[in-house]
Structure formats: C-alpha cells, structure tokens
Amino acid sequence: ATATATATATAAPPRHPAGLRLNVVDSPGHAQFGGEVAAALRASDGALLVVDVVEGPRSQTEAVLRQAIAARVRPVLVVNKTDRLQAELGLSPKEAARARIIPLIARINALLAEESARAAWLCPPVSLADGSVVVASGYMRWAFSARTLAAAAGRRAAREAVKASIKVAAHETAVAAAKAGDCETAGPVPELDPAVKAAAAVQPSAAARAAEGDVLDAFRRSPAKALERFGLSHVWRLADAAEGCCSGDAAAAATVTRALRRSAPLASAAAASPAAAGAAGAGPSPAAASGAPAALLAAPVPKPPAAGTGRKDAVREVLGALMPVADCLLDACAAAVPSPLEAQPERVGCLFGDGDGSGWREDDPSAMAAAACAATGPLVAYITKLIDASSSSDRASGAGLLAVARIFSGTVRPGDTVWCCDDARAADAASPSAWRSGSVRSVLRLSGGAGLKLVPLTDGAQAGDVVAISGIAACVDVRGTLVGHAPAALAPGSSAAADAAAGPPMLRPLRPLQLPIEPLSAVGVRALTPSGSAALSSSQSRRLRAAVASLVRTDPLARARWLGAAASSAPGAATLELRGAGELHLQVCLSRLETRSGLTLLASPPAVPHRESVAAAPLTASGATELTGALPLVGLDASRVALGRASNGHVRLWIAAESLGADDVAALEDESQDPLPCEPQPAVAEAVKARLGWRRDAAARVWAAGPLADPAAATTSRPTCLLIDSSSGVAHLPAIRDSVVRAFFEATASGPVAGQPMRGVVWRILDAAVHAETVHRSAAQVVPAAGRALRGAALLASPCLLEPTALLTVTVPADSAQHVYDFVAARAGTVEDVADDAASSRVTALLPVVQIAALDDLAEATSGRARVSLAPGGWRELPGDPCLAPSHGESDAAAAALAAGTASAGWDRVVRFAPPPPGRTAADAVPALRAQAGMSDAAPLPAAQVADAVGALRS
C-alpha cells in the first residue's frame, strides 16, 4: 500500500486501456498453503511469478508454476531483488544481465515448455520484449519492463522536442529583432544547430512514438544488450548518484535532478496550445508561440534526496520516483494478462473436464456459457473460499460469512435466487438434491490495504469479476459451483419466489478443486479462560465452537474434531484435535482461533499421521490372470489367506491381501486427474480400466475403492485401495456385496496396526460360503466377519507403515554443505541430489515431515546462511516391524502425555519399530500383543504397554 501511494504521487501511470479493471488475488506461496494457491489460480487468468534473481527459482516456485500451467493461467515473471546484484555481489550491468537475468528467464521458459507439453496447452513464453518480464526490487520500490523503459524514452524524446521548439522560437525572435534593429547586442545572431532544427520539426507525440519503437526494437533484437543499455546501466548509475546525495555531493545531486527532470511527464497540452495562448481570431504571437511549449515543461519535478538521508531511503526515493513498481506491475498485467474474453475459452477444458483439459463436451451448456463469457448468459460461478467478515457479536450466530466467487458467465445481482453444488456433491450433480438454493443478499467488491473493505455493487457483477457474495454461505460447505438462470429464461418481472420454484438450471458444476497437499500435522488444543482456568462457561464454549466452525469453513486445509466429553455441548474443559498442513499452518490456525474466540489456547507438540500398507508381492500379475476356484488353490501361498467367519457360522470369507504396486499407486494419486470413485461398482471398474490399463473383464471384478474421504476425520487421502472379487462360482455372494464393501471402507479408513488410513493395498475375495436364507446373511453378521478377514489378510501380507516426507531444498555456501549432510543424516533423511557451483551448494533431500520442526537447528548450524524451501515429498516406508516398539518418531513430550493420559485420541496409534521377537512374525505378534494387553481388535497399541507384551512373548 505504501509503494502504491508513493508511486501515484510521484509519477504518471503508464498508458493502459481505458476502463481497465484488475482483480488482484494474493495468496501465500508456502507449500503448507497449497490450498490457497489452488483457489487463487481457479479465480485468476494470469499470475505474477516472483523469483529471487540471486537464489533463482526454488522448488516451491517451480511447484507453484506447475500448478499455474495445469490451471492454464498465464504467468508474468517478476525478477525480484535485482538491487542485490549491485549492492551485495558487485556485478556490473553487463554481468548482471548476461550471467543472472537472461539465464533465469531461459530457465523459467524451459519449465513453461515442459509443463505446457504435459498439460497439452501452449503457454506463451515470457519475454522482455513483450512486457511479460519485469525486473524489480520490491524492497527498494522500483521496477521496469521493456514497455516502461520505452515509455520513459518516449517522455524524454517528447521533452527534447519541446525544448528544441523553444530554442527555434527564441532564435526566430532574435533574428526578427535583429532585422528590425531592436537587437540590444552587437553582432549577428549565431546560426542555429541543424540538429535542433530537425528536432523542432517533429511533433512531440511523433518523437515519443519513434523513441518507444527504438527501445522495443532493441529488446527484440538483443534482449541482453537492451537490458544492459536501457535498464540496468541507468539503475546502477542512479543508485550510485542517490548514495552520493546522502553525503552532499553536488555532482551526484545534479545527476539525480537531471534524470528526474528528463523523465517528468509533460504538462497538459490543452493549457499550452497556441490557439489558447494567442488572441482570439488574431493567431498566436511569437511570444505566445514560445510560451506554449514552455508551459508543457512546467510539470513539477521531485527534488533529489537531502544530505544526511540514509542510503536505502535515498535509493528508494530516487528510483521509486523514476520507476515506480506499482505502475510497472499494472502495465505488465495490462499487457501480458489475458482478458476473461480471451482466457476463458482456453481454460474451459480444465474447468469442466479432466486435469489435462480433456473429458468435456463441446455441447455442455455450462462449458459453452463459460467460453462465451457473456453477461447475458446463465450464471456460472465458482466459490473459491469463504471469508469471515462479521463482527465479534455476529460470529456466534454464523452470520457474516461471505462467499468469494469468480464469475465465468452471466450476472449476479442482489435479490437473485441462485443454486450451489458443493465440490463434495459434484459427483451427484444430476440429482436435484445436490443443489442448495439461496438468495443473494448483496454483492460486494473486496478492497485490501490496512483492513478488509467491502464496497457494495448495487448493479451486481458480471462475467470476469471476482466478488464477495453475502447471503449464500449456507448453500456451500467450503467450495462449490454457483449457478442461476439467464435473464431471458425468466418471465419479465418474476419474483425471487418464482425463480426458486423454477428450480436450478440444467447446468453441470465445475471440476472439483484438487488440493496439492493434505492436512498431515495434528495438535491437541485446550482453551483457558482469562483467569487461567480450563473450565469454560457456556458463552465461552459457544464462542470457541463458533470460531472452530468458522475456521473449518474458511480454511480449505483445516480439520477439527472434538474429543471425549468435549464433543458434547456441555461446557467444561474443551479438548480439540486440530489438523493442518504443517507447523506453520497450524500456528496460523491457532492464532485465528484465539483472535475470534478471545480465549488463550494451549497446544501440544505437533504429531504427524501415517499411512498403513502391505509389502507382500501380488498373488498374480496385476489384472492379468484372475484367481479362480475354491481353496486350496494351486500355487497359492495359503499362509497369506485370512478367514472371516460370522458369529452364527453361516457366512465365511477367504480373503488375501497384496501390494498394488508403486506405479499403479502413483497413477491413482496423480493430481492432474480426478480421484478414483469409491462406488458404485460400474464407475469404479470403468475408472480402473482407464487409469491403470486393466482389461475390461479384470476391471469388472473390482467392487470398490477406498478409503472414503472423511473431512471430519482428516482422511483426505485419494482412494488407492481396491476390493476385488477373485472367486468363481460362489452362490449368493452378490447378496452380501454391500456389507463387504462397507467393511472394506471401515478397514481402509483405519488399518489394523496403527489405526491409520490404508494406502496401495489390494484385497482379493478368493472364496466364500454364504447361506441361502437372507436372515442368516444380514449386515450385522457379514460386516464384522468381513472386517476381521480384511484386517487379518493385511496382517498376513507383511504390513508396513508409511510416513509422510517433505522435499527439502537447501542452498548454502560451499563451506557449509557438510552441515546440511549431517542434519539430514541425523534426522532419518536421504539426500536425493546435490548441485555445486563455485560459491554455493544446493542440496535436495527427503526429510520426514515430523522432523520439519527441527529446521531451526539447521539455521543455527549454518549461522543463518541456509536458504530453505519445502515441497511435498510423498510417502516412504518405515524400516522394521510396525507391530512393536516406537523409535525416533515419538518425542519425549508425546510419550509423557501418553503415559499421563492427556494425549488426544490417535496420538498413541503410530507405534514405531524395534526388531521382532525371535521366531515370531508380524502376523503372530499383533494378536498376541493385543491379547497380552487385554485389548480388543480395534484398540490401538499404546507404547507404554508394548515392552511388557514383547517380554511376555519372548519368555
């Protein structure tokens, strides 16, 4: 806000189309806020990609760029921190241009080409010549592009033309006076320089256009030379001159004054026209003719920095006046960011089709409306997020939630009736029950700055706008598609009640927004009153619950669950399990909860959930040969088959488990594709055939995929587990399929070892015995039996635990690289790549997410010289047997909380490993451990009881 105000006060903005309106959406680029980035890209047609010119694009920068290309959003490159090339590295303009900036642009273009090919969309490269590259220093508040440099050259040329006109007019006046004998000086009038006469013969506007063209042509011919000549040389020279002003150097002050004067815009031409200066009907006099150009030069010129000004303040003052960053970014967006009319036809494929832009129909009315981007069409908008703009007194009632929406088609006005299909209900959009109706209370434009400002739009908003809508928050949970009838489809003068009676229009929702990260960190939260008591009053409990409900709805990656007695509405000690994308994200969530509730919150150390899987090889090649026949099967390892028998003895199931395979799991977790449907069976079979390349008859045997997404339990994993019917000739098996699938969903949501979601496991029903009478095969009998068989099969298939990892990229001076290697090795990480140059090393490593909190130790070891970036790194199998003792993953604080009984539910579920007892397998150890501890099959394995149980087994 300060930079914008300063720029507006010191320089005229560059030229841009009349009536241009820019909707600017700011989102954090940190890996833990990937949901905010995804939502911002859905609402945008262009993106400002800010890259540090010294460090280059980091891994998270590249990840965000990939997201932008997948969303078909055109980037504008902002090369930031360019002042460091002069102030810290001491590079000359030529070195800075050729060794730093031009290679950086080439690297970004290489990434664009690679990702464009993957997304099947031709994204134009960024270029200095077309204004899609901005060279800037945000800290020093200056920026330039080829277009702004051309505009500055045009202003200087126009001023020179006006000054030449003044000289010619003065010369003509002196010659006329000499001929009339009125000249007071002796001797003839000296001849005027022919160059001055030639410059005066050109109109200022023509001179400006010619100078602008020369600069742009230079950038097209040789970007490096033009960048050095027209941009960096001036910046380096003026930065040195501004620093000289601080010490009172008169020559430096003269240089700055000259540069400020030459770059100042001309005054209004209307005020200095010869017709206005001369007498009416008599024509302009010589004095008037010379005074008119002089008036054009009368625009105010900023003064140079005063002596004693700090160096950084002086550079900001001078370069911020000559090259204001706000105006340069505005001009770059006007030149390089497409309008909605141009962008939406390109983006409609990824908005309504698959992640690669395919899978949408050209006759789809929703896609056609978005491609047309017409204000008169049906309303098609996407709600990217909800924001809480209510006062403290309103939050308890849930009022004040605003839906931030990008309008792709139509117009939304106050009083309109609209329908919303939440992303979670998008698969059932054909059913009218998937759409919720609401009435628009008001349409607001959001304005940032010191605080959130809301500007009512009485005439509504049209296609291409990003606005906030009040009154419809009850229609959407977090994100969703908003639709409404076109004005022509309604009878003239129809009321809101009539609109609602007409029902939702026959439109398809947009493709649900896919988040690139999961909420993998959890903390236990308790609230304290201002007096320090943990017992909350009824009003305090309501405020806290309202704040939690608001947080879950307004933050796409926040998950919350009340535990124990606090899950009831009775006041008291409230215990909350809060999940987020990482420690930083959790800190932001806790801060928001404290602000909204007015309470002090105590949080436990972060804990990280894991995934369970199996390591056993497939019983057959995936999908190639189906298992047929009853047990015993020829060539099948019977020790891997689990039997589940109903309590009445009339239903028996033989099930085996196997690993799906890394390649197939990666295909199912591909973020560019929609998640695999969990049911119904035909949809699952068709998706497996298309995604994994299985034969149709093999895919038709897939009953279901899991686990089901459960936001309340933070189970947001993509389905990667399959339930396959590999039996043959079993009577009445289809009659119990629904019950077996239900047990499958329960088993995949909570694994047998640690209660964590399952990943990459295939269960095969090898054989079954099902009673003919319905009463003997009810769900009450089948579900527990199938659940025991599924969990037992997983325990017999070499179970393993998977921990989440982060891709850590560390750039350090070469002499500090060993500190990075020691840090990674001490925290169970693995070094993936090392890139060394003359001065620095760039180390890429996989680090367990649970160890991210220790990055402060790395900063201390490298004396703060390590520059770190994080990106999701996927899942990694933990070594050892997952059924025994914990190792490095459990902190002392967590163990103490567990022993004291104060840990939240679920913290004691991840039990990490020691070697198994002699002569015992995991399948033998798990039931024995539970039996020794007196625990049920579904209970977790507390770390405090493991040692005694292991000792009993060994004895």
mmCIF file of C-alpha atoms in Angstrom, residues 158-170 172-173 199-204 264-278 284-299:
data_model
loop_
_atom_site.group_PDB
_atom_site.id
_atom_site.type_symbol
_atom_site.label_atom_id
_atom_site.label_comp_id
_atom_site.label_asym_id
_atom_site.label_seq_id
_atom_site.Cartn_x
_atom_site.Cartn_y
_atom_site.Cartn_z
ATOM 1 C CA ALA A 158 8.920 14.473 -26.227
ATOM 2 C CA ARG A 159 10.602 16.838 -23.785
ATOM 3 C CA GLU A 160 13.618 17.204 -26.100
ATOM 4 C CA ALA A 161 11.278 18.023 -28.990
ATOM 5 C CA VAL A 162 9.541 20.681 -26.904
ATOM 6 C CA LYS A 163 12.891 22.136 -25.790
ATOM 7 C CA ALA A 164 14.037 22.234 -29.422
ATOM 8 C CA SER A 165 10.832 24.100 -30.322
ATOM 9 C CA ILE A 166 11.584 26.653 -27.607
ATOM 10 C CA LYS A 167 15.105 27.177 -28.951
ATOM 11 C CA VAL A 168 13.838 27.607 -32.527
ATOM 12 C CA ALA A 169 11.183 30.084 -31.423
ATOM 13 C CA ALA A 170 13.775 32.042 -29.441
ATOM 14 C CA GLU A 172 13.430 33.243 -34.765
ATOM 15 C CA THR A 173 12.536 36.028 -32.333
ATOM 16 C CA ALA A 199 14.221 18.007 -33.628
ATOM 17 C CA ALA A 200 11.878 21.002 -33.574
ATOM 18 C CA ALA A 201 10.318 19.919 -36.861
ATOM 19 C CA VAL A 202 8.995 16.719 -35.239
ATOM 20 C CA GLN A 203 5.853 16.808 -33.138
ATOM 21 C CA PRO A 204 6.428 15.686 -29.517
ATOM 22 C CA ALA A 264 8.948 14.033 -15.758
ATOM 23 C CA PRO A 265 5.772 13.854 -17.903
ATOM 24 C CA LEU A 266 4.697 16.826 -19.978
ATOM 25 C CA ALA A 267 2.015 19.114 -18.631
ATOM 26 C CA SER A 268 -1.440 19.209 -20.211
ATOM 27 C CA ALA A 269 -1.179 20.142 -23.901
ATOM 28 C CA ALA A 270 -4.566 21.879 -23.847
ATOM 29 C CA ALA A 271 -3.326 24.501 -21.415
ATOM 30 C CA ALA A 272 -0.372 25.298 -23.642
ATOM 31 C CA SER A 273 -1.965 25.233 -27.095
ATOM 32 C CA PRO A 274 -1.043 28.161 -29.373
ATOM 33 C CA ALA A 275 -4.692 28.855 -30.061
ATOM 34 C CA ALA A 276 -5.366 29.344 -26.376
ATOM 35 C CA ALA A 277 -2.229 31.432 -25.885
ATOM 36 C CA GLY A 278 -2.838 33.828 -28.817
ATOM 37 C CA PRO A 284 -0.576 33.300 -31.941
ATOM 38 C CA SER A 285 2.098 35.858 -31.412
ATOM 39 C CA PRO A 286 5.795 34.904 -31.304
ATOM 40 C CA ALA A 287 5.796 35.301 -27.553
ATOM 41 C CA ALA A 288 2.753 33.096 -27.250
ATOM 42 C CA ALA A 289 4.285 30.548 -29.594
ATOM 43 C CA SER A 290 7.366 30.317 -27.439
ATOM 44 C CA GLY A 291 5.388 30.343 -24.212
ATOM 45 C CA ALA A 292 3.164 27.414 -25.214
ATOM 46 C CA PRO A 293 5.994 24.825 -25.354
ATOM 47 C CA ALA A 294 7.447 26.259 -22.169
ATOM 48 C CA ALA A 295 4.144 25.588 -20.427
ATOM 49 C CA LEU A 296 4.421 21.941 -21.481
ATOM 50 C CA LEU A 297 7.617 21.681 -19.435
ATOM 51 C CA ALA A 298 6.024 23.156 -16.340
ATOM 52 C CA ALA A 299 5.166 19.793 -14.727
#
